[in-house]
Every structure is written in structure tokens, then in C-alpha cells.
mmCIF file of C-alpha atoms and ligand atoms in Angstrom:
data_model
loop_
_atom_site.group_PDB
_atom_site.id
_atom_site.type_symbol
_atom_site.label_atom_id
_atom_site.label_comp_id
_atom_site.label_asym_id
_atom_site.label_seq_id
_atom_site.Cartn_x
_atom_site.Cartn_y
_atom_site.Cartn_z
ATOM 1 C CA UNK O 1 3.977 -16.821 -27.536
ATOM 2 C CA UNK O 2 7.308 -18.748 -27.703
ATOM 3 C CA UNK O 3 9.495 -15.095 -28.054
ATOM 4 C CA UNK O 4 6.957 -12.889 -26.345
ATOM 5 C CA UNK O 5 8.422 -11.683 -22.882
ATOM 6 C CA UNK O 6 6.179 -11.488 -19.827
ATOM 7 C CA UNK O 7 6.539 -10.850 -15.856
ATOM 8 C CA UNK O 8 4.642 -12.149 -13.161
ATOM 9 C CA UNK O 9 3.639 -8.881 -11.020
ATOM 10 C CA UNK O 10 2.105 -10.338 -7.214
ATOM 11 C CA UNK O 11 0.895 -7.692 -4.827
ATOM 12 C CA UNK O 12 0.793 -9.104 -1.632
ATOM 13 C CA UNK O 13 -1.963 -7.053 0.168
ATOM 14 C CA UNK O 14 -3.712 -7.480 3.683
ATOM 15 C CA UNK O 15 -6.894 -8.896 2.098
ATOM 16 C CA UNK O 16 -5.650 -9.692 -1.535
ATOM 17 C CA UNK O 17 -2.828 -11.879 -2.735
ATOM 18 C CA UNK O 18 -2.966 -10.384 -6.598
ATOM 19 C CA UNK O 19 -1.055 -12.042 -9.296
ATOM 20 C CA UNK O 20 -0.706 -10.445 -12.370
ATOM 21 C CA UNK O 21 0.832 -11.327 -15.819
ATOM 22 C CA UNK O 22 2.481 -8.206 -17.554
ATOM 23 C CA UNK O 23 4.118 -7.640 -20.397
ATOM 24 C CA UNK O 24 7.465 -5.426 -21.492
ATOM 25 C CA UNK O 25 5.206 -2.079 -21.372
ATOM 26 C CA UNK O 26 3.307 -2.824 -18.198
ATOM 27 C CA UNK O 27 -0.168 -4.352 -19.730
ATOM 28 C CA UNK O 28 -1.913 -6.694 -17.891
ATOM 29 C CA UNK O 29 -1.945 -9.870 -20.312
ATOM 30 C CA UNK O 30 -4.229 -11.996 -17.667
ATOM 31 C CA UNK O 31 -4.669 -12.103 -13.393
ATOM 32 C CA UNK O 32 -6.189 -13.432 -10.480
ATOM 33 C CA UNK O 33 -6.993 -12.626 -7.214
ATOM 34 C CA UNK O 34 -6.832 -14.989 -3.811
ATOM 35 C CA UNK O 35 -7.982 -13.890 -0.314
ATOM 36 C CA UNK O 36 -5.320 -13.628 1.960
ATOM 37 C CA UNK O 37 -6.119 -16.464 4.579
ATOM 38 C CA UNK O 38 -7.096 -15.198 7.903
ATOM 39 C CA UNK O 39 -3.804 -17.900 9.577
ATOM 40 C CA UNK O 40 -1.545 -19.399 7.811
ATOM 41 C CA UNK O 41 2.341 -20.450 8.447
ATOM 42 C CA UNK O 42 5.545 -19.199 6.972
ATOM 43 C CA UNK O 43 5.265 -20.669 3.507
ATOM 44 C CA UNK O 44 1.660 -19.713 3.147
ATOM 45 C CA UNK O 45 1.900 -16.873 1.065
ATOM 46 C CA UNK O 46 4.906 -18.283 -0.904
ATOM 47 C CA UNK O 47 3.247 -21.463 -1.445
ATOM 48 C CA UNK O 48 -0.171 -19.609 -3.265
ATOM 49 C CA UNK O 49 1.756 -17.915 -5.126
ATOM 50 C CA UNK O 50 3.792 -20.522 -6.707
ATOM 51 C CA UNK O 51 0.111 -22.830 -7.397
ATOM 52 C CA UNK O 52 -1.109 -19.797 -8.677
ATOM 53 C CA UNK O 53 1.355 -19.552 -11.341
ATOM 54 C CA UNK O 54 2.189 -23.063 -12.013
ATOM 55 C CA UNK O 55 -1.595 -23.989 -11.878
ATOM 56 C CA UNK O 56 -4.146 -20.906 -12.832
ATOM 57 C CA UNK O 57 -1.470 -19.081 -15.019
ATOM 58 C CA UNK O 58 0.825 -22.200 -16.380
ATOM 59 C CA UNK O 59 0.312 -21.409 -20.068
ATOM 60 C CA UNK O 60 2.278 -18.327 -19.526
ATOM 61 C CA UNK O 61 4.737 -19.989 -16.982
ATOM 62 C CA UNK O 62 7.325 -20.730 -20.224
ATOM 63 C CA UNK O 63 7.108 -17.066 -21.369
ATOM 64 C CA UNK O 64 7.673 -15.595 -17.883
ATOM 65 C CA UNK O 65 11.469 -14.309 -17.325
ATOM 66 C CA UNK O 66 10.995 -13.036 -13.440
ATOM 67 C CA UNK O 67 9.278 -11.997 -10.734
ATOM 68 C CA UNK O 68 8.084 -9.233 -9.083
ATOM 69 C CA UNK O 69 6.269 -8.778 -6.092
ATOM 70 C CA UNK O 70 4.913 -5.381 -3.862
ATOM 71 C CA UNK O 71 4.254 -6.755 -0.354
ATOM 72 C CA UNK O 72 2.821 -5.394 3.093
ATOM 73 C CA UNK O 73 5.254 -4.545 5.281
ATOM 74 C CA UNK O 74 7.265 -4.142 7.531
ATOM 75 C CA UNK O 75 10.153 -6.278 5.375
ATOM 76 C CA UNK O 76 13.099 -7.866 5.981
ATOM 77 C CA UNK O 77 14.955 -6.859 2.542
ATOM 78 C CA UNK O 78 18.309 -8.475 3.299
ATOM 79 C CA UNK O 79 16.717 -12.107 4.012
ATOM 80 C CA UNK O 80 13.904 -11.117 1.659
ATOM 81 C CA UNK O 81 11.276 -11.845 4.921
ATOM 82 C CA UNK O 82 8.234 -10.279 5.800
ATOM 83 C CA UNK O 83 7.867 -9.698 9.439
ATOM 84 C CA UNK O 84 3.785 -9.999 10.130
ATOM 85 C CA UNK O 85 1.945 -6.879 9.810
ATOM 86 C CA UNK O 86 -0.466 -5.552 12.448
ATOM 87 C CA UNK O 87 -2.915 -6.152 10.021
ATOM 88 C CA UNK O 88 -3.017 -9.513 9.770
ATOM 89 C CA UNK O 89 -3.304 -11.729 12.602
ATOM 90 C CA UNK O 90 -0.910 -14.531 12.493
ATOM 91 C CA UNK O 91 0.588 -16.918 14.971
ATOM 92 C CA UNK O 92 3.739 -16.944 12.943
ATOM 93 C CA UNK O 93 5.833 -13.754 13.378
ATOM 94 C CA UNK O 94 6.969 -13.806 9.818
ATOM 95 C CA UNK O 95 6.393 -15.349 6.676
ATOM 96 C CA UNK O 96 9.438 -15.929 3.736
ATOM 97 C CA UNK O 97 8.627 -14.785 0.178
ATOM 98 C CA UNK O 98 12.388 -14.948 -1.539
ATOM 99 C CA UNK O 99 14.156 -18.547 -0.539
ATOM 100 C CA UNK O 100 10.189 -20.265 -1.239
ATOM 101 C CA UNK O 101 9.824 -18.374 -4.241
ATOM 102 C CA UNK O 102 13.442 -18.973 -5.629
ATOM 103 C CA UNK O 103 13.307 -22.420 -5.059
ATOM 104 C CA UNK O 104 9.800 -23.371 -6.253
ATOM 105 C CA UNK O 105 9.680 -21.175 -9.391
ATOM 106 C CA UNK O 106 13.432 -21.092 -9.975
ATOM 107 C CA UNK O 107 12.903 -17.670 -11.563
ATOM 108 C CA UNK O 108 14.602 -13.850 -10.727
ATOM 109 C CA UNK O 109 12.746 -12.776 -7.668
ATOM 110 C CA UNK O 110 12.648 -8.858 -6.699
ATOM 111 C CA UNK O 111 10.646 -8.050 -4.187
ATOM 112 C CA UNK O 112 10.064 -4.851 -2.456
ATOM 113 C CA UNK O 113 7.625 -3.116 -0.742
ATOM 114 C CA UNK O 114 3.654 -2.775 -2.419
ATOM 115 C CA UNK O 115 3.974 1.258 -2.531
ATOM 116 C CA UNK O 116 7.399 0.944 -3.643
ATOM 117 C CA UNK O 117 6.341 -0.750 -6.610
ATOM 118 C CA UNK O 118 3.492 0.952 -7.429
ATOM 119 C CA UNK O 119 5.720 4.348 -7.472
ATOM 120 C CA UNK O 120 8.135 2.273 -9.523
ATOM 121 C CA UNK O 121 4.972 1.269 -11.675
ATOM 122 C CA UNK O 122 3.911 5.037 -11.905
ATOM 123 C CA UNK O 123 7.865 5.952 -13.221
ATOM 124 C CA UNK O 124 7.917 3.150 -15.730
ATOM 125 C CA UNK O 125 4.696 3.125 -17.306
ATOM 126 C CA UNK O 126 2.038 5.560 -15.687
ATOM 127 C CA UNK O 127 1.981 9.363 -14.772
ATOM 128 C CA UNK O 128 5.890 9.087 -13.292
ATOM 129 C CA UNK O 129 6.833 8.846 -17.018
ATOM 130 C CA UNK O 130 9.732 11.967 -17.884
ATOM 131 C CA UNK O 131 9.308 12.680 -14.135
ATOM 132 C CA UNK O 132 12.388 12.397 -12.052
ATOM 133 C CA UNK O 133 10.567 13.048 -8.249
ATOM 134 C CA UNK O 134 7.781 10.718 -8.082
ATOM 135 C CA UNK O 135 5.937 9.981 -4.909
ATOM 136 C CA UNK O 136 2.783 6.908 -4.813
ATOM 137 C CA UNK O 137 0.631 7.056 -1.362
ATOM 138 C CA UNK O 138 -1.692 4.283 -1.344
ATOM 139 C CA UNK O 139 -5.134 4.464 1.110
ATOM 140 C CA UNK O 140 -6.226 1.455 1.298
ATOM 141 C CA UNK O 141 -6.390 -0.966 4.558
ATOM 142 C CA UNK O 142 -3.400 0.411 6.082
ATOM 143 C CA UNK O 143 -1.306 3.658 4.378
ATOM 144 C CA UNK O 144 1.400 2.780 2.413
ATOM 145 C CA UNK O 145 4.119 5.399 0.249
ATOM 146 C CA UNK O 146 6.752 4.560 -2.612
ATOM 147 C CA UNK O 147 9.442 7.780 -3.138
ATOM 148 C CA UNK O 148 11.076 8.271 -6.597
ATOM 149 C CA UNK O 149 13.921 11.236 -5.589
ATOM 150 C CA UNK O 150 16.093 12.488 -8.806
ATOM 151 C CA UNK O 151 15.143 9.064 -10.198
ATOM 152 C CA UNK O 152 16.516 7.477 -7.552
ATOM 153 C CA UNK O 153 14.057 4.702 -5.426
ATOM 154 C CA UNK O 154 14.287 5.085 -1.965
ATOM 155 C CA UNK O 155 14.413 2.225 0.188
ATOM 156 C CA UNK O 156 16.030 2.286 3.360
ATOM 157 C CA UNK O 157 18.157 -0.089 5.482
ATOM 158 C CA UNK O 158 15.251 -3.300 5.756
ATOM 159 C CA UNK O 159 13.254 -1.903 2.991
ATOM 160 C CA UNK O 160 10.597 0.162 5.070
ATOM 161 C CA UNK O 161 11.959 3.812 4.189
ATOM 162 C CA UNK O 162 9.348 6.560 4.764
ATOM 163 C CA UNK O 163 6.592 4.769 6.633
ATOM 164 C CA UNK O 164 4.494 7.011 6.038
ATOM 165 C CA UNK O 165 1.321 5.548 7.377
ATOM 166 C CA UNK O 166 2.782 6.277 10.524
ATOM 167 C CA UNK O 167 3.097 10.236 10.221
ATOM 168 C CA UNK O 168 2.251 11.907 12.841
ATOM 169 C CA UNK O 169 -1.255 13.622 11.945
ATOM 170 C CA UNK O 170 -2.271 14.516 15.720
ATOM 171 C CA UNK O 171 -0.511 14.836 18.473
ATOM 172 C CA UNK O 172 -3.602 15.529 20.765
ATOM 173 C CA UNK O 173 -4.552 12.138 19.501
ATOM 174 C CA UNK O 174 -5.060 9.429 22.178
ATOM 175 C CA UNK O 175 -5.926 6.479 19.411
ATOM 176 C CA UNK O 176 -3.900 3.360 19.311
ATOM 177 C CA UNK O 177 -2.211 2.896 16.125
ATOM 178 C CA UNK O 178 -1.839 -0.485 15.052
ATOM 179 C CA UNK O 179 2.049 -0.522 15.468
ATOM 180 C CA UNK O 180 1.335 0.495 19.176
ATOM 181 C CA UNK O 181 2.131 4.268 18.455
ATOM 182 C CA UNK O 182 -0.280 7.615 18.850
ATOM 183 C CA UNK O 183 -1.810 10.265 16.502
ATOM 184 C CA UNK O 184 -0.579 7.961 13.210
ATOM 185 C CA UNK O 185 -2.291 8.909 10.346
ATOM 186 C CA UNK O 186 -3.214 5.365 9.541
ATOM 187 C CA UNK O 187 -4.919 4.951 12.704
ATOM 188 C CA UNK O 188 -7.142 7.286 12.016
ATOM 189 C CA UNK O 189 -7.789 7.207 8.135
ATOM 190 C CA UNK O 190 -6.448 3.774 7.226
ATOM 191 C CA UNK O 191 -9.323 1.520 5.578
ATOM 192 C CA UNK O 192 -9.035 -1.086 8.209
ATOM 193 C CA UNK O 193 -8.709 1.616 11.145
ATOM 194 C CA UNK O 194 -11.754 4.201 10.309
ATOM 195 C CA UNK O 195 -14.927 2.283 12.486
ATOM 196 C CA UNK O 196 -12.661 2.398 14.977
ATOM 197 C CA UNK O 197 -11.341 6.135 14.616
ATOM 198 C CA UNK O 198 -15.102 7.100 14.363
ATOM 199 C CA UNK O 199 -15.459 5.922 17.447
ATOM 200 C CA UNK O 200 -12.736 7.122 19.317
ATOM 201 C CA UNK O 201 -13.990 10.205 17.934
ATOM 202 C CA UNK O 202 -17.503 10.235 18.718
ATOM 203 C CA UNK O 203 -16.431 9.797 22.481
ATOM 204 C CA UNK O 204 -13.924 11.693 23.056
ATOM 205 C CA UNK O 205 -14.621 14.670 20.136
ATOM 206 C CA UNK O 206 -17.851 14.634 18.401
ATOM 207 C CA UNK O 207 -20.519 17.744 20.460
ATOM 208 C CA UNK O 208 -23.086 17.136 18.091
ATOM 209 C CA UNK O 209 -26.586 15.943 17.741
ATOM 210 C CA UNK O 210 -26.183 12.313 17.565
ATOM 211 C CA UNK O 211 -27.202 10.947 13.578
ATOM 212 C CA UNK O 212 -28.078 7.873 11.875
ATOM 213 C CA UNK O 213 -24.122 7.184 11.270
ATOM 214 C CA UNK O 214 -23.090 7.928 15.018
ATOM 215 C CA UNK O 215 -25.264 5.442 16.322
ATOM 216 C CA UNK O 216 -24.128 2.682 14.045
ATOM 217 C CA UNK O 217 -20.656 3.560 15.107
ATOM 218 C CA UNK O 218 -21.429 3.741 18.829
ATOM 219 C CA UNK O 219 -23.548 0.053 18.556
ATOM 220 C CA UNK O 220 -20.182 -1.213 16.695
ATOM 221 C CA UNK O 221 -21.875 -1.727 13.353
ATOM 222 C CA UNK O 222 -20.596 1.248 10.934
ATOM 223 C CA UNK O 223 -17.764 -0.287 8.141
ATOM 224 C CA UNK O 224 -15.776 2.116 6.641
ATOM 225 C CA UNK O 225 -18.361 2.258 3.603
ATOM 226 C CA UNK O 226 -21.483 3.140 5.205
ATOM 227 C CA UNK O 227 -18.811 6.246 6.975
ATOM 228 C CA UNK O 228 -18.165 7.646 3.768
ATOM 229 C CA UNK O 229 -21.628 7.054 2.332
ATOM 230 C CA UNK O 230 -23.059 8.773 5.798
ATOM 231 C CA UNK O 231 -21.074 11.761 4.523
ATOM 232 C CA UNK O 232 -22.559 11.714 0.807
ATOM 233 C CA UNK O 233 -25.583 11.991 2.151
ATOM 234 C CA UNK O 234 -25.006 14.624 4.508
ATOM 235 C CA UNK O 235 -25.094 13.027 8.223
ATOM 236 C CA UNK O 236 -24.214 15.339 10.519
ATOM 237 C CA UNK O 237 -21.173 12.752 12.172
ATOM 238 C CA UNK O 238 -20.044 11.611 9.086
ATOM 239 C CA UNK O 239 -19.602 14.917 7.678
ATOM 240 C CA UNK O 240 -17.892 15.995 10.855
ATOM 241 C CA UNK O 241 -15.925 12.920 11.212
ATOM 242 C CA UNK O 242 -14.970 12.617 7.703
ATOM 243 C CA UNK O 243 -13.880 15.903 7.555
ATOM 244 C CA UNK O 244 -11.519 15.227 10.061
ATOM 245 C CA UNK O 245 -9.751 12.239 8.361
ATOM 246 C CA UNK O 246 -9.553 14.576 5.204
ATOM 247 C CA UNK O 247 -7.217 17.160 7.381
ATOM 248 C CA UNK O 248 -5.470 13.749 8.628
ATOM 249 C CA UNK O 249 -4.453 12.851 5.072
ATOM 250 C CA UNK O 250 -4.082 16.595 3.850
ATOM 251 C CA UNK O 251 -0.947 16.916 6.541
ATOM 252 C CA UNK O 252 0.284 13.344 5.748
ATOM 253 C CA UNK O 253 0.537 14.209 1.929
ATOM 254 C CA UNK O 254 1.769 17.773 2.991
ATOM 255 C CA UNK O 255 4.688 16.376 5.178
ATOM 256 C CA UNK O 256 5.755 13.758 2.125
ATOM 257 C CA UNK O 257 5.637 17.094 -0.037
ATOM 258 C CA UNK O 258 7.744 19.348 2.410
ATOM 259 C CA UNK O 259 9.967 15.856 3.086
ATOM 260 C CA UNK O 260 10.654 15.625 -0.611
ATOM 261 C CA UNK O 261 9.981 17.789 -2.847
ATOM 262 C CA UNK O 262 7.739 15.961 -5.457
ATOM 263 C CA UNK O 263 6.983 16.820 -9.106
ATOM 264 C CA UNK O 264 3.774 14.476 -9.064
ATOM 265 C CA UNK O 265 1.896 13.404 -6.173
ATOM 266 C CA UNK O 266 -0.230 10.119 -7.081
ATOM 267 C CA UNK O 267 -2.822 8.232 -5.257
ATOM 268 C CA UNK O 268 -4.454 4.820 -4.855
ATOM 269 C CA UNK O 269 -5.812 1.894 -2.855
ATOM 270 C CA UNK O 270 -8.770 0.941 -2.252
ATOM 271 C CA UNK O 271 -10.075 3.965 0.133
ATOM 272 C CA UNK O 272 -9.129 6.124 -2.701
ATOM 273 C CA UNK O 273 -10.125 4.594 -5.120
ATOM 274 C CA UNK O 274 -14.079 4.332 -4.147
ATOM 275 C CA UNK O 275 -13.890 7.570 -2.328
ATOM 276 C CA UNK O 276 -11.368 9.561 -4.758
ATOM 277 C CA UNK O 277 -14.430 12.551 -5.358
ATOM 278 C CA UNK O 278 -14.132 13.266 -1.688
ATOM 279 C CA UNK O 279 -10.789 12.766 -0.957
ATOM 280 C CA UNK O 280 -9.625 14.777 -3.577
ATOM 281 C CA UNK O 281 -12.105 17.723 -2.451
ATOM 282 C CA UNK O 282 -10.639 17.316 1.236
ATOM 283 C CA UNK O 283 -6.896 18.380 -0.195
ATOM 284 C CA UNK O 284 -7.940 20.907 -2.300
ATOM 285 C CA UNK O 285 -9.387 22.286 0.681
ATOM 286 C CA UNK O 286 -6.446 21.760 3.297
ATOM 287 C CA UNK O 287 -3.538 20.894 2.096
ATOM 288 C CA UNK O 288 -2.138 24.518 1.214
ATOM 289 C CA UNK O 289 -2.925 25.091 4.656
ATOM 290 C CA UNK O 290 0.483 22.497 5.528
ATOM 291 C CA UNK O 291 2.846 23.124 2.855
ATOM 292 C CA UNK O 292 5.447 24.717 2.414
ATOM 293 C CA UNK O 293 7.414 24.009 -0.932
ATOM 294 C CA UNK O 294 5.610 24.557 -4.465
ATOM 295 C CA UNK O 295 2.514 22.725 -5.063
ATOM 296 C CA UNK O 296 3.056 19.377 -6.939
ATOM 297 C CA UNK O 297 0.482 18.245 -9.192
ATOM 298 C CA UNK O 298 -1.812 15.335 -7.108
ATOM 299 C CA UNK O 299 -3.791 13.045 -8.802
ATOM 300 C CA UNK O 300 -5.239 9.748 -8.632
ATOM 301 C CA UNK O 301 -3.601 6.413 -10.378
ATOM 302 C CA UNK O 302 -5.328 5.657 -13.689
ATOM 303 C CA UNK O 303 -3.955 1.856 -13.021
ATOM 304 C CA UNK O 304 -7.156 1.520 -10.530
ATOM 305 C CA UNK O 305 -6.440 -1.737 -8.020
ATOM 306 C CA UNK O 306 -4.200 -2.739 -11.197
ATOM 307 C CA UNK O 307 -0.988 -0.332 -10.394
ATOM 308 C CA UNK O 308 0.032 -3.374 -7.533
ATOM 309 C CA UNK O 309 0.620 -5.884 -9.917
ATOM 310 C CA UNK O 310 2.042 -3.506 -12.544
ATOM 311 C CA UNK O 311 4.510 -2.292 -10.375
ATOM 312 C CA UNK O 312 5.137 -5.172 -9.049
ATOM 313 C CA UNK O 313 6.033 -6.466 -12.313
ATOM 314 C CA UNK O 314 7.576 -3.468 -12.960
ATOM 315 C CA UNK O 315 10.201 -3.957 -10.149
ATOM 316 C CA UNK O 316 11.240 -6.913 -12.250
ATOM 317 C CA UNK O 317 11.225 -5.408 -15.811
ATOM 318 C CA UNK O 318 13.994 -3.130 -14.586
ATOM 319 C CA UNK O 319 15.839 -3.561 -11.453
ATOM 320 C CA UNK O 320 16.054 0.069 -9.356
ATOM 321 C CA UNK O 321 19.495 -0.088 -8.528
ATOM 322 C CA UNK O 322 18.814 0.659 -5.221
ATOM 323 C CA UNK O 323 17.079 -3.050 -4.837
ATOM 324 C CA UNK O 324 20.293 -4.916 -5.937
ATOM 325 C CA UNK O 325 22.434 -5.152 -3.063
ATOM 326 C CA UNK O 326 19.591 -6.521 -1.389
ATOM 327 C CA UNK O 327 19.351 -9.316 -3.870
ATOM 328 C CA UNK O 328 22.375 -10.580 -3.533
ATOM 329 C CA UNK O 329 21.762 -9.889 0.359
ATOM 330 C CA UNK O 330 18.783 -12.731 0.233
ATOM 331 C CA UNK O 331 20.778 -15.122 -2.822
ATOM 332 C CA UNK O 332 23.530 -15.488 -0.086
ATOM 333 C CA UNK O 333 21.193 -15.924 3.278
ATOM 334 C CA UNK O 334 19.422 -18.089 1.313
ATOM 335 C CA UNK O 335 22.828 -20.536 0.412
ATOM 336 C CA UNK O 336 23.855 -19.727 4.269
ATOM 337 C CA UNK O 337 20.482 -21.396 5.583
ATOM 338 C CA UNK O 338 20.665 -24.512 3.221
ATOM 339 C CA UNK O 339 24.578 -25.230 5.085
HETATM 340 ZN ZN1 LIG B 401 1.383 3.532 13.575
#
């Protein structure tokens, strides 16, 4: 293993903190998975990363040349912070991922934001290959999108370019989004979002007979599974309801397609990924109905819950130029805060 060259890949999710070993041409070698804790302080995240891979993956430690890691956002690119997402509930309003890391593993950290990767994962190794316009929408607890323009990775002054979870999907919409805004697409089809969608709108929307689904969502006990499974099986709510979130994410993925013009169109996360059947079946059905520029091809990742790590990885197997000023952004806050 002594010349072999591998990557540690972590994709630092709402419920998941995913580390990943990958080699040159984006295989998974070995990985684990650790829940995200439910509190923790600003080194919390940096500090299971670094015992995951000096403990759990120290055989490949000597073999690993840098690291890469996809986080939940929003970030703070130039100190190479994350400032604490609405979806988890911290005390702290922050927690540091590039002075911990860089000091504990004294490896080349890149980090960038989890769909940001996983487009950059999708360009390297998956079905962004030869494709210069690449655009990754994950649906998974919250909504997440990585843009590839004439090979070019787009990521905005702090890192959070094209927020797309936060597209405007309804403007008659009178549902809280998590970030404190209205008719967001990701508070009404994000994974973590959907009980509470359904029952916004079974209150304010829903004329029908009340079903099976409709009354676990009014008593408060419906997850975002039994939803979707509601709809397999034909309940009138679900099937109502769900068809709603399908037109949600139709005009999300339509606005990223009029916004940019994509060759491929690629999906993943965890919502897609057990619902992908249905969700694909919802766009097929609306989405022509919203754009306007020639249909991309859309498809679903082939990487499964894998493409995080890979891209992460993936970030560090080769640098988008676009991410370099904003490493040497974090090097030097990282020398100013040590005097
Ligand atoms: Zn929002």
C-alpha cells in the first residue's frame, strides 16, 4: 500500500458524518458512518472526524495525501467555518472544520459545500464525465445544489452560491421555511420539512375526504416515509399531497435549468434515493410545464448515498480552481488567530 494514493472524502450531513476512503478514480476503498450528535460545541464535528481517521481508518492514514470534505451549509469559505444550519439544533452558532482539521491531521484540507462536491464528484468520475454544464440537486433532509458552468464550479462569495433549497416554489405559500423565509421549496419537500408541509397542507389546502395518511398527519404521527408509502398505496391525501411536492421540485429543477443551462441534470439524497420511481414520474409529468431552455437529460446518481464522500474526495483529488483563493483565505485566518 506504501505507493498507492488515497483521499479521505467526509460528507458532513444533518444526520450523517460519512467518512470515506477513495482512491485516484473515485472508488470507495473502505468507510464509516457516525450520527451527527444532536449538541455538540465548535470542535465537535472536527474532532470525529480526526478519531475517525486516526482510529477506525489508521491503516490507511500513511497512504492518505488530503482531504476532502462536502458539508451542510450555510459556510464560511474564507475562515473555512460552518455557521449552524437550521437543521441542526445547536447552542453554538458555528462549528470550525479547516484550522481543527489542519492542525490535527496536518494534511491538505478542501472543503466546500456537500452538493458542491457531489457535482464535482459527478464531473470527475460519474455521469458529469465529457460534460462541461453539470448541475447535482440533492433531496435529502434539507435541498442542497452543486453547478458545473463551462467547467467552471460555481461557488459564490462565502461558498453558498445558488441556494437552491430556498427557491421560491409558491408564493401563495404561508409555510415557514427553516431559514425564516416563505414558499421555499425545501420547506415544503425537504426530507426533514414534509410531516410538517403535510400538515400545513391538510389545514389550510387539502378539501378532501379525510384518509388513513391525513389523520396520522393531523395527530402529529406521519414521518416522511409512511407520506410517500400513503401515496404507493393510493391514499387519497398522500396522493394529493404528494403530488403537490412533485410540482414543488418540478419548478425548483426547472428554475436551475432556465438559471443555467445544464447538459445533465443529476439527482440524489436520501428522499431521492428511496423515492426516485416517484419522483422521477412527478418531472416527467411537470417539469415541461416550467421550462424554458432545451430539455437536459435528468437522472438519478448511480453513486447512491456514496456520491458525498466521492465528491468529497473528489474536491481533493483535483482542486476546482474556483476553491483556491479560499484556501489560502482560511491558511492565513488560521496563522492570524494563532497571533
Ligand atoms: Zn428557506
Amino acid at each position: 500500500m506504501v505507493n498507492v494514493q488515497h483521499y479521505l472524502g467526509v460528507d458532513v450531513g444533518a444526520s450523517f458524518i460519512r467518512i470515506g476512503v477513495i482512491d485516484e478514480g473515485g472508488r470507495v476503498i473502505e468507510k464509516i458512518k457516525v450520527p451527527m450528535p444532536p449538541e455538540g460545541d465548535e470542535d465537535t464535528v472536527a474532532n470525529i472526524i480526526i478519531k475517525g481517521a486516526k482510529e477506525d481508518l489508521a491503516k490507511y492514514l500513511p497512504s492518505i495525501s488530503a482531504v476532502g470534505i462536502g458539508s451542510i451549509g450555510p459556510l464560511d469559505l474564507r475562515t473555512g467555518n460552518v455557521i449552524i444550519a437550521p437543521n441542526l439544533r445547536w447552542r453554538v452558532k458555528r462549528f470550525r472544520l479547516y484550522a481543527p482539521l489542519r492542525t490535527g491531521l496536518k494534511l491538505p484540507i478542501i472543503i466546500g459545500n456537500d452538493a458542491m462536491a457531489s457535482v464535482w464528484g459527478e464531473y470527475l468520475f460519474g455521469q458529469g464525465v465529457g460534460k462541461n454544464n453539470v448541475v447535482y440537486i440533492t433531496l435529502s433532509t434539507g435541498i442542497g445544489m452543486g453547478v458545473i458552468v463551462d467547467g467552471h464550479l460555481l461557488v459564490g462569495k462565502d461558498g453558498n452560491a445558488h441556494e437552491m433549497g430556498h427557491a421560491v416554489v409558491d408564493i401563495e405559500s404561508d409555510l415557514q421555511c427553516g431559514c425564516g423565509g416563505y414558499g421555499h421549496l425545501e420547506a415544503i419537500a425537504g426530507g426533514g420539512n414534509i410531516p410538517r408541509s403535510a400538515r400545513w397542507y391538510l389545514e389550510k389546502r387539502y378539501r378532501g375526504q379525510m384518509s388513513e395518511v391525513a389523520l396520522m398527519v393531523k395527530e402529529g404521527r406521519a414521518t416522511t416515509p409512511d407520506i410517500f408509502n400513503g401515496y404507493r398505496k393510493g391514499d387519497s391525501f398522500a396522493v394529493e399531497f404528494i403530488d403537490y411536492v412533485l410540482k414543488a421540485i418540478a419548478a425548483g429543477v426547472a428554475n436551475v435549468i432556465n438559471a443555467y443551462d445544464p447538459e445533465i441534470v443529476i439527482l440524489g439524497g436520501s428522499v431521492f434515493l428511496n423515492n426516485s420511481d416517484i419522483i422521477m414520474d412527478g418531472l416527467n409529468k411537470y417539469i415541461k410545464r416550467y421550462v424554458v431552455n432545451r430539455m437536459p437529460e435528468i437522472t438519478g446518481t448511480r453513486f447512491g448515498d456514496d456520491i458525498g464522500i466521492i465528491g468529497a474526495a473528489a474536491l481533493a483529488i483535483r482542486v476546482p480552481d474556483s476553491l483556491k483563493p479560499f484556501i489560502e483565505s482560511q491558511e492565513r485566518e488560521m496563522a492570524a488567530s494563532k497571533g
